[in-house]
Amino acid sequence: MQTPGSQSSLHRANLERVVRAVRLAGSLTQAEIARATGLSAATVSNIVRELKEGGTVEVTDTSAGGRRARSVSLSGDAGIVIGVDFGHTHLRVAVGNLAHQVLAEDSEPLDVDASWTEGFDRAEALVGRLIAGIGVGRDKVIGVGLGVPGPIDVESGTLGSTAILPGWAGINPRQELSSRLGVPVYVDNDANLGALGELVWGSGRGVKDLAYIKVASGVGSGLVINGQIYRGPGGTAGEIGHITLDESGPVCRCGNRGCLETFTAARYVLPLLQGTHGPELTMDRVVELARGGDPGCRRVITDVGRHIGSGVASLCNLLNPSRVVLGGSLAEAGELVLAPIRESVGRYAIPSAARQLSVLTGSLGGRAEVLGALALVLSEMGDSTLLAENGIGVRAPALMSSVR
Ligand SMILES: [Zn+2]
């Protein structure tokens, strides 16, 4: 045991601070590490040298602002993290390393409502196939991030409402996957993971305060405040879909009337067009037709954008985020939906709350959640294993496909 405050425990704490800063950012120059940790440049330099000799970090020459700099990232050999994303109709798995490189990725169709055992069997098989494909043993897996399409109690890992996934009643997805794969599993809902994915790899790169809004069968959002997902004590933060826009509006599935969701989600929007465009219409098709110039579909997308913008304006007044990222199939509408969102924000938000805001579409598409599951492991895992295993590693493949 080390005595708190002793020279060796102080040194250990500094090592952990540096490893944590690099783990969260992917790669940092030594100057950036010094800023992020508050350590002096000389201390950072010594610690980086020690970690490099032990094989925990890799150092490459780069240039920052025209000056030569040394970029530090966790060693690609230090371990493997896995993301598993259960959507309502698909299963996606991604494998990455601690240097934020995505090494392998695949998806297959799956009806998760039908049978959870089949879902976990297939997830386990797909994980096995992907890590075998890159020639890495299961013993190198450090942790798994798991996304589920419903509210989750982050503390216990149980589903908050089985009304959304009736076939999953009574199971604990975190325990189930952890006992199958034998490693720690971190679980979160799809909207929070979409936010993390876009923050680390997509349209949210470089900002610390972000809201990710996904409009699909419902409306979900994930909030990142100062670089961290904000969940609230009950894990319910970010329910932008149930902001009241019209007290005498349509009845929402939550029991209220005129929620944002009742003006934007597919189940409420599609009936507006099915009389003129046929009963088989989907949201994907509406977006496609709108892009092709169909006036009815354009009008509906514009109205949806204005309503989302009202919700975003409230969000700006409360949280003053620097970026809002729109995900889901609606994002494919691009400027057709972004322009009315920005217009509503300009109309309803306090100017100073929206001045630094940029509203963008997500750049990861359907991969946002599974990459967010990878990011969840990278942000929540501890560093004690890494430092204990300093220097022990498996050779990863020489050619690594980095995410775009
Ligand atoms: Zn509602």
XYZ file of N, CA and C in Angstrom, residues 86 120 144-148 152-159 168 171-188 376 380:
108
model
N -27.654 -2.114 -29.895
C -28.918 -2.726 -30.280
C -29.872 -1.620 -30.711
N -28.525 -11.309 -27.839
C -27.221 -11.437 -27.177
C -26.375 -12.547 -27.798
N -16.523 -3.172 -22.674
C -17.529 -3.139 -23.729
C -18.541 -2.051 -23.409
N -18.885 -1.244 -24.414
C -19.965 -0.266 -24.283
C -21.195 -0.838 -24.953
N -22.338 -0.690 -24.302
C -23.567 -1.303 -24.815
C -24.645 -0.235 -24.952
N -25.246 -0.148 -26.124
C -26.338 0.795 -26.350
C -27.653 0.058 -26.493
N -28.680 0.543 -25.801
C -30.013 -0.046 -25.936
C -31.000 1.045 -26.331
N -32.483 3.649 -19.644
C -31.736 2.680 -18.853
C -31.369 3.321 -17.522
N -31.451 2.539 -16.454
C -30.973 3.006 -15.152
C -29.472 2.758 -15.132
N -28.705 3.847 -15.248
C -27.263 3.697 -15.439
C -26.599 3.029 -14.232
N -27.122 3.293 -13.013
C -26.546 2.687 -11.804
C -26.677 1.172 -11.821
N -27.897 0.674 -12.054
C -28.132 -0.763 -11.949
C -27.972 -1.475 -13.288
N -28.020 -0.716 -14.379
C -27.922 -1.328 -15.701
C -29.218 -1.969 -16.163
N -30.330 -1.711 -15.443
C -31.607 -2.298 -15.860
C -32.384 -1.319 -16.732
N -33.297 -1.848 -17.511
C -34.118 -0.999 -18.361
C -35.111 -0.239 -17.500
N -37.775 -7.602 -23.374
C -36.587 -7.558 -22.523
C -36.959 -7.479 -21.040
N -34.745 -8.600 -17.627
C -33.323 -8.881 -17.806
C -32.490 -7.634 -17.527
N -31.235 -7.874 -17.205
C -30.287 -6.795 -16.995
C -29.252 -6.878 -18.112
N -29.381 -6.030 -19.149
C -28.515 -6.169 -20.333
C -27.024 -6.081 -19.991
N -26.681 -5.256 -18.978
C -25.269 -5.104 -18.636
C -24.705 -6.409 -18.072
N -25.452 -7.008 -17.102
C -24.995 -8.273 -16.515
C -24.946 -9.377 -17.560
N -25.968 -9.398 -18.418
C -26.052 -10.457 -19.430
C -24.809 -10.439 -20.326
N -24.465 -9.271 -20.842
C -23.329 -9.191 -21.761
C -22.005 -9.383 -21.021
N -21.944 -8.865 -19.782
C -20.722 -8.979 -19.000
C -20.428 -10.443 -18.667
N -21.464 -11.225 -18.349
C -21.208 -12.625 -18.013
C -20.837 -13.417 -19.272
N -21.343 -12.992 -20.420
C -20.975 -13.697 -21.659
C -19.549 -13.379 -22.084
N -19.131 -12.100 -21.955
C -17.827 -11.708 -22.496
C -16.738 -11.644 -21.428
N -17.144 -11.667 -20.153
C -16.162 -11.724 -19.073
C -15.381 -10.434 -18.860
N -15.925 -9.312 -19.273
C -15.267 -8.009 -19.055
C -16.313 -7.001 -18.573
N -15.862 -5.875 -17.988
C -16.836 -4.861 -17.574
C -17.631 -4.322 -18.764
N -18.919 -4.113 -18.554
C -19.786 -3.558 -19.600
C -20.379 -2.250 -19.091
N -20.325 -1.230 -19.927
C -20.900 0.079 -19.603
C -22.099 0.260 -20.523
N -23.236 0.669 -19.951
C -24.453 0.697 -20.759
C -25.065 2.094 -20.748
N -25.669 2.462 -21.865
C -26.388 3.738 -21.926
C -27.421 3.675 -23.039
N -17.932 5.517 -24.872
C -18.377 5.342 -23.487
C -17.325 4.552 -22.694
N -15.275 6.000 -19.528
C -15.634 5.523 -18.181
C -14.617 4.548 -17.580
